[in-house]
Coordinates of N, CA and C in Angstrom, one line a residue:
X211 N 67.3 76.3 149.3 CA 67.0 77.6 148.3 C 67.5 78.8 148.4
X212 N 67.9 79.1 149.8 CA 68.7 80.3 149.8 C 70.2 80.6 149.3
X213 N 70.5 79.4 149.0 CA 72.0 79.4 148.6 C 71.7 79.6 146.8
X214 N 70.4 78.6 146.2 CA 70.1 78.7 144.7 C 69.8 79.9 144.7
X215 N 69.0 80.7 145.3 CA 68.4 82.1 145.4 C 69.5 83.1 145.1
X216 N 70.6 83.2 146.0 CA 71.7 84.1 145.8 C 72.8 83.7 144.2
X217 N 72.3 82.3 143.9 CA 73.4 82.1 142.9 C 72.5 82.6 141.3
X218 N 71.0 82.6 141.8 CA 70.3 82.6 140.3 C 70.4 84.3 140.1
X219 N 70.4 85.1 141.4 CA 70.4 86.9 141.8 C 71.8 87.0 141.0
X220 N 73.1 86.2 141.6 CA 73.9 86.6 140.7 C 74.4 85.9 139.5
X221 N 74.1 85.1 138.9 CA 74.2 84.9 137.5 C 73.3 85.9 136.9
X222 N 71.8 86.0 137.3 CA 71.2 87.3 136.0 C 72.0 88.9 136.1
X223 N 72.1 89.0 137.4 CA 73.1 90.0 137.5 C 74.5 90.4 136.6
X224 N 75.0 89.1 136.7 CA 76.2 88.9 135.6 C 75.6 89.0 134.3
X225 N 75.0 88.1 134.4 CA 74.3 88.1 132.8 C 74.1 89.8 132.6
X226 N 73.0 90.5 133.0 CA 73.1 92.5 132.9 C 74.2 92.9 132.9
X227 N 75.4 92.6 133.6 CA 76.5 93.3 133.1 C 77.3 92.9 132.0
X228 N 77.0 91.7 131.7 CA 77.9 91.2 130.8 C 76.8 92.0 129.1
X229 N 76.0 92.0 129.1 CA 74.9 92.6 127.9 C 75.4 94.1 128.3
X230 N 75.5 94.5 129.3 CA 76.4 96.1 128.9 C 77.2 96.2 128.6
X231 N 78.4 95.1 129.0 CA 79.6 95.2 128.3 C 79.5 95.5 126.6
X232 N 78.7 94.4 126.7 CA 78.3 94.1 124.8 C 78.3 95.4 123.8
X233 N 77.4 96.5 124.9 CA 77.1 97.9 124.4 C 78.6 98.4 124.2
X234 N 79.1 98.7 125.2 CA 80.2 99.1 125.2 C 81.1 99.0 124.2
X235 N 81.2 97.1 124.0 CA 82.1 97.0 123.1 C 81.8 97.4 122.0
X236 N 80.5 97.4 121.5 CA 80.2 97.5 120.3 C 80.5 99.2 119.8
X237 N 80.4 100.2 120.8 CA 80.9 101.5 120.4 C 82.3 101.6 120.2
X238 N 83.3 100.9 121.2 CA 84.2 100.7 120.7 C 84.9 100.1 119.5
X239 N 84.2 99.2 119.1 CA 84.0 98.8 117.9 C 84.0 99.6 116.7
X240 N 82.7 100.6 116.7 CA 82.3 101.3 115.9 C 83.5 102.2 115.7
X241 N 84.2 102.7 116.9 CA 85.3 103.6 116.5 C 86.2 103.2 115.8
X242 N 86.6 101.6 116.3 CA 87.8 101.5 115.7 C 87.9 101.1 113.9
X243 N 86.6 100.8 113.5 CA 86.3 100.6 112.1 C 86.5 101.8 111.4
X244 N 85.7 103.1 112.1 CA 86.0 104.4 111.7 C 87.6 104.8 111.7
X245 N 88.2 104.8 112.5 CA 89.6 104.7 112.6 C 90.2 103.9 111.5
X246 N 89.8 102.7 111.1 CA 90.1 102.1 109.9 C 90.0 102.7 108.4
X247 N 89.0 103.3 108.9 CA 88.6 103.9 107.3 C 89.1 105.2 107.5
X248 N 89.2 106.0 108.6 CA 90.1 107.0 107.7 C 91.6 107.0 107.5
X249 N 92.2 105.9 108.4 CA 93.4 106.1 107.6 C 93.6 105.1 106.3
X250 N 92.7 104.5 106.1 CA 92.6 103.6 104.6 C 92.2 104.9 103.6
X251 N 91.7 105.8 104.1 CA 91.7 107.0 103.1 C 92.5 107.6 103.0
X252 N 93.4 107.9 104.0 CA 94.7 108.9 103.9 C 95.7 107.6 103.1
X253 N 95.7 106.6 102.6 CA 96.7 105.7 102.6 C 96.4 105.8 100.8
X254 N 95.0 105.8 100.6 CA 94.8 105.9 99.1 C 95.0 107.0 98.7
X255 N 94.5 108.0 99.1 CA 94.5 109.5 98.7 C 96.0 110.1 98.9
X256 N 96.5 110.0 99.9 CA 97.7 111.0 100.5 C 99.3 110.2 99.8
X257 N 99.0 109.1 100.5 CA 100.7 107.6 99.8 C 100.0 107.2 98.4
X258 N 98.9 107.5 97.4 CA 98.7 106.7 96.7 C 99.1 105.2 96.2
X259 N 98.6 104.7 97.2 CA 98.7 103.4 97.5 C 97.6 102.7 96.8
X260 N 98.0 101.6 96.2 CA 96.8 100.8 95.9 C 96.0 100.1 96.9
X261 N 94.8 99.8 96.5 CA 93.8 99.0 97.9 C 94.6 98.0 98.7
X262 N 95.0 97.0 98.3 CA 95.8 96.0 98.8 C 96.7 96.4 99.8
X263 N 97.7 97.2 99.1 CA 98.8 98.1 99.7 C 98.3 98.8 101.1
X264 N 97.2 99.6 100.5 CA 96.5 100.4 101.2 C 95.9 99.1 102.9
X265 N 95.0 98.9 102.4 CA 94.5 97.7 103.4 C 95.5 97.1 104.8
X266 N 96.9 96.4 103.9 CA 97.8 96.0 104.8 C 98.4 97.1 105.6
X267 N 98.8 98.2 104.8 CA 99.5 99.3 106.0 C 98.6 99.6 106.9
X268 N 96.9 99.7 106.8 CA 96.3 99.7 107.9 C 96.4 98.5 108.7
X269 N 96.3 97.7 108.2 CA 96.2 96.4 109.1 C 97.6 96.1 110.3
X270 N 98.5 96.9 109.5 CA 99.3 96.7 110.3 C 100.0 97.7 111.4
X271 N 99.1 98.6 111.4 CA 98.9 99.6 112.5 C 97.7 99.3 113.9
X272 N 97.0 98.1 113.2 CA 95.9 97.9 114.1 C 96.1 96.9 115.1
X273 N 95.1 96.8 116.3 CA 95.6 95.5 116.4 C 94.1 94.9 116.8
X274 N 94.3 93.2 117.3 CA 92.9 92.4 117.6 C 92.4 91.8 116.3
X275 N 91.1 92.1 116.5 CA 90.5 91.3 115.2 C 90.4 91.9 114.1
X276 N 90.5 93.4 114.3 CA 90.8 94.3 112.9 C 91.7 94.2 112.1
X277 N 93.0 93.7 113.0 CA 94.2 93.5 112.0 C 94.0 92.2 111.5
X278 N 93.5 91.1 112.4 CA 93.4 89.9 111.6 C 92.6 89.9 110.5
X279 N 91.6 91.1 110.8 CA 90.6 91.0 109.2 C 91.1 91.5 108.2
X280 N 91.9 92.7 108.5 CA 92.5 93.5 107.6 C 93.7 92.8 106.6
X281 N 94.3 92.2 107.5 CA 95.6 91.3 106.7 C 95.3 90.1 106.3
X282 N 94.4 89.6 106.5 CA 93.5 88.7 105.4 C 92.6 89.2 104.3
X283 N 92.4 90.4 104.4 CA 91.6 90.9 103.2 C 92.9 91.2 102.2
X284 N 94.1 91.8 102.7 CA 95.2 92.0 102.0 C 96.1 90.7 101.6
X285 N 95.9 89.7 102.3 CA 96.5 88.7 101.7 C 95.9 87.7 100.4
X286 N 94.7 87.9 100.8 CA 93.5 87.4 99.7 C 93.7 88.1 98.5
X287 N 93.8 89.3 98.3 CA 93.4 90.1 97.4 C 95.3 90.2 96.8
X288 N 96.3 89.9 97.5 CA 97.9 89.5 96.9 C 97.8 88.0 96.0
X289 N 97.0 87.3 96.9 CA 97.5 85.9 96.5 C 97.2 85.5 94.8
X290 N 96.9 86.1 93.9 CA 96.7 85.6 92.7 C 95.5 85.0 92.6
X291 N 94.4 85.1 93.4 CA 93.5 83.6 93.2 C 92.3 84.5 92.3
X292 N 92.3 85.9 92.0 CA 91.2 86.2 90.9 C 90.5 86.5 91.4
X293 N 90.1 86.4 92.6 CA 88.6 86.5 93.4 C 88.6 88.5 93.1
X294 N 87.0 89.2 93.1 CA 86.8 89.9 93.0 C 86.8 90.5 94.3
X295 N 87.1 91.6 94.4 CA 87.1 92.6 95.9 C 85.9 92.5 96.9
X296 N 84.9 92.7 96.1 CA 83.5 92.5 96.9 C 83.6 91.2 97.6
X297 N 83.6 89.9 96.6 CA 83.7 88.5 97.2 C 84.7 88.1 98.7
X298 N 86.0 88.9 98.1 CA 86.9 88.8 99.5 C 86.7 89.2 100.9
X299 N 86.0 90.7 100.3 CA 85.1 91.4 101.3 C 84.4 90.8 102.4
X300 N 83.3 90.3 101.6 CA 81.9 89.8 101.8 C 82.6 88.2 102.9
X301 N 83.3 87.3 102.5 CA 84.0 86.5 102.9 C 84.7 86.5 104.1
X302 N 85.2 87.7 104.5 CA 86.0 88.1 105.3 C 85.1 88.5 106.4
X303 N 84.2 89.5 106.0 CA 83.5 89.8 107.0 C 82.8 89.2 107.7
X304 N 82.0 88.3 107.2 CA 81.3 87.4 107.2 C 81.9 86.2 108.9
X305 N 83.1 86.1 108.5 CA 83.8 85.3 109.4 C 84.3 86.4 110.9
X306 N 84.5 87.3 110.3 CA 85.0 88.7 111.7 C 83.7 89.0 112.4
X307 N 82.5 88.7 111.8 CA 81.2 89.3 112.5 C 80.7 88.2 113.8
X308 N 81.1 86.8 113.4 CA 81.0 85.9 114.4 C 81.7 86.0 115.8
X309 N 82.5 87.2 115.7 CA 83.1 87.1 116.9 C 83.0 88.6 117.4
X310 N 82.0 89.4 116.6 CA 82.2 90.8 117.0 C 80.6 91.5 117.3
X311 N 80.6 92.5 117.9 CA 80.1 93.2 118.8 C 78.7 93.9 117.9
X312 N 79.0 94.0 116.6 CA 78.4 94.8 115.9 C 76.8 94.2 115.6
X313 N 76.0 95.0 115.5 CA 74.6 94.9 115.4 C 74.2 94.3 113.6
X314 N 73.2 94.0 113.0 CA 72.8 93.5 112.0 C 73.0 95.0 111.2
X315 N 72.4 96.5 111.5 CA 72.8 97.3 110.6 C 74.2 97.4 110.6
X316 N 74.8 97.2 111.3 CA 76.0 97.7 111.1 C 76.8 97.1 110.3
X317 N 76.4 95.3 110.2 CA 77.1 94.5 109.4 C 76.8 94.9 108.0
X318 N 75.2 95.2 108.2 CA 74.9 95.7 106.7 C 75.9 96.3 105.8
X319 N 75.6 97.6 106.4 CA 76.3 99.0 106.0 C 77.8 98.4 105.4
X320 N 78.5 97.6 106.9 CA 80.0 97.1 106.2 C 79.7 96.3 104.9
X321 N 78.9 95.3 105.2 CA 79.2 94.6 103.7 C 79.2 95.4 102.4
X322 N 78.2 96.3 102.6 CA 77.9 97.0 101.3 C 79.3 98.2 100.9
X323 N 80.0 98.1 102.1 CA 80.7 99.0 101.6 C 81.7 98.3 100.6
X324 N 82.0 97.1 100.5 CA 82.9 96.2 99.5 C 82.2 96.5 98.4
X325 N 81.2 96.7 97.9 CA 80.8 96.9 96.6 C 81.7 98.2 95.6
X326 N 81.7 98.9 96.8 CA 82.1 100.6 96.3 C 83.4 100.4 96.4
X327 N 84.1 99.7 96.7 CA 86.0 99.9 97.0 C 86.3 99.0 95.9
X328 N 87.7 99.2 95.3 CA 88.1 98.0 95.1 C 87.9 98.2 93.1
X329 N 87.1 99.0 93.0 CA 86.7 99.2 91.6 C 86.9 100.1 90.9
X330 N 87.1 101.3 91.3 CA 87.2 102.6 91.2 C 88.5 103.3 91.0
X331 N 88.5 104.7 90.6 CA 89.8 105.1 90.7 C 89.9 106.0 92.2
X332 N 91.3 106.7 92.3 CA 91.5 107.0 93.8 C 90.3 108.4 94.0
X333 N 89.7 109.0 93.0 CA 88.9 109.8 93.5 C 87.6 109.4 94.0
X334 N 87.1 108.3 93.2 CA 85.9 107.8 93.6 C 86.3 106.8 95.1
X335 N 86.9 105.9 95.2 CA 87.2 105.5 96.3 C 87.5 106.3 97.5
X336 N 87.9 107.3 97.5 CA 88.0 108.2 98.7 C 86.5 109.2 99.2
X337 N 85.6 109.5 97.9 CA 84.5 109.8 97.9 C 83.6 108.6 98.8
X338 N 84.0 107.4 98.3 CA 82.8 106.5 98.8 C 83.3 106.3 100.4
X339 N 85.0 106.3 100.3 CA 85.0 106.2 101.9 C 84.8 107.6 103.2
X340 N 84.3 108.7 102.3 CA 83.9 109.7 102.7 C 82.5 109.6 103.4
X341 N 81.6 108.8 102.2 CA 80.2 109.1 102.3 C 79.8 107.7 103.3
X342 N 80.8 106.6 103.2 CA 80.3 105.5 104.3 C 80.8 106.2 105.9
X343 N 82.0 107.0 106.1 CA 82.2 107.5 107.1 C 81.2 108.3 107.5
X344 N 80.5 109.2 106.8 CA 79.4 110.2 107.6 C 78.6 109.2 107.7
X345 N 77.7 108.2 107.3 CA 76.7 107.1 107.8 C 77.2 106.7 109.3
X346 N 78.6 106.0 109.1 CA 79.0 105.2 110.2 C 79.0 106.6 111.5
X347 N 79.9 107.3 111.5 CA 79.7 108.3 112.8 C 78.4 108.8 113.0
X348 N 77.5 109.0 112.1 CA 75.8 109.0 112.7 C 75.8 107.9 113.5
X349 N 76.2 106.6 112.8 CA 75.9 105.6 114.0 C 76.7 105.7 115.2
X350 N 77.8 106.2 115.2 CA 78.4 106.2 116.3 C 77.7 107.3 117.6
X351 N 77.5 108.4 116.8 CA 76.8 109.4 117.7 C 75.7 108.6 118.8
X352 N 74.8 108.3 117.6 CA 73.5 107.2 118.0 C 73.8 106.5 119.2
X353 N 74.7 105.6 118.7 CA 75.2 104.7 120.0 C 75.7 105.4 121.0
X354 N 76.5 106.3 120.9 CA 77.0 107.1 122.1 C 75.8 107.3 123.0
X355 N 75.0 108.2 122.3 CA 73.9 109.2 123.0 C 73.0 107.6 124.2
X356 N 73.1 106.8 123.3 CA 72.2 105.7 124.0 C 72.8 105.0 125.1
X357 N 74.1 104.6 125.0 CA 74.9 104.1 125.7 C 74.9 104.3 127.2
X358 N 74.4 104.8 128.0 CA 74.6 105.3 129.4 C 73.1 104.4 129.7
X359 N 72.0 104.9 129.1 CA 70.6 104.1 129.2 C 70.8 102.6 129.2
X360 N 71.3 102.5 128.0 CA 71.5 100.9 127.6 C 71.8 100.3 128.9
X361 N 73.3 100.9 129.0 CA 73.9 100.1 130.2 C 72.9 99.8 131.6
X362 N 72.8 100.9 131.7 CA 71.5 100.9 132.9 C 70.6 100.0 132.9
X363 N 70.1 100.0 132.1 CA 68.6 99.4 131.6 C 69.1 97.8 132.0
X364 N 69.8 97.1 130.7 CA 70.7 96.2 131.1 C 70.9 95.3 132.2
X365 N 71.9 96.7 133.2 CA 72.2 96.2 134.6 C 71.1 95.8 135.6
X366 N 70.2 96.6 135.5 CA 68.9 96.7 136.3 C 68.3 95.6 135.8
X367 N 67.9 95.3 134.5 CA 67.2 94.3 134.4 C 67.5 92.9 134.9
X368 N 68.8 92.8 134.6 CA 69.5 91.5 135.2 C 69.3 91.1 136.5
X369 N 69.3 92.5 137.1 CA 69.2 92.4 138.8 C 67.9 92.0 139.1
X370 N 67.0 92.8 138.6 CA 65.5 92.5 139.1 C 65.3 91.5 138.4
X371 N 65.4 90.7 137.4 CA 64.9 89.6 137.0 C 65.6 88.2 137.9
X372 N 66.8 88.8 138.5 CA 66.8 87.3 139.6 C 66.1 87.8 140.7
X373 N 66.1 88.9 141.0 CA 66.0 88.8 142.2 C 63.7 88.4 142.0
X374 N 63.9 88.6 141.1 CA 62.1 88.2 140.7 C 61.9 86.6 140.6
X375 N 63.0 86.0 140.0 CA 63.2 84.6 140.0 C 63.2 84.4 141.4
X376 N 64.1 84.7 142.3 CA 64.4 84.3 143.4 C 63.0 84.2 144.2
X377 N 62.4 85.3 144.4 CA 61.5 85.4 144.9 C 60.3 84.5 144.8
X378 N 60.2 84.3 143.1 CA 59.1 83.2 143.0 C 59.8 81.9 143.1
X379 N 60.8 81.3 143.5 CA 61.5 80.3 143.9 C 61.1 79.7 145.2
X380 N 61.3 80.8 145.9 CA 61.1 80.7 147.0 C 59.6 80.7 147.8

């Protein structure tokens, strides 16, 4: 029973720590996506690149899942399939979300961004990106303020629930 209790407390504590890590991962991912859109805005506005080239250029400067996402979108746009940008965007994001830390609200906001890109001129695209970034930065700030409390609660709940179950088991 003692060994089982120790394993139970350890497992529940690890679960709390992993949950806290997901909160940290979400904030890092929010910041990474913000960086993507800032770079995308620069590529469209200052370098005058069309959207597939801009997405490819930004994708080559990113790493990890965001790089794969952007490079996949750029390839699909350039392959001549004739699919509208919004369809390509949604398909790629749905695959990306399977391995993402983003919550449902973040995902919804990102998905709607695909409706505002790809169909407009340079000025309208940069305006759409600016509006998106305002909302996104507000979410980053909100998440940043809540992060310490969320991490503390997740870790404590993991430990306390493990101890409670161990006491009940004994």
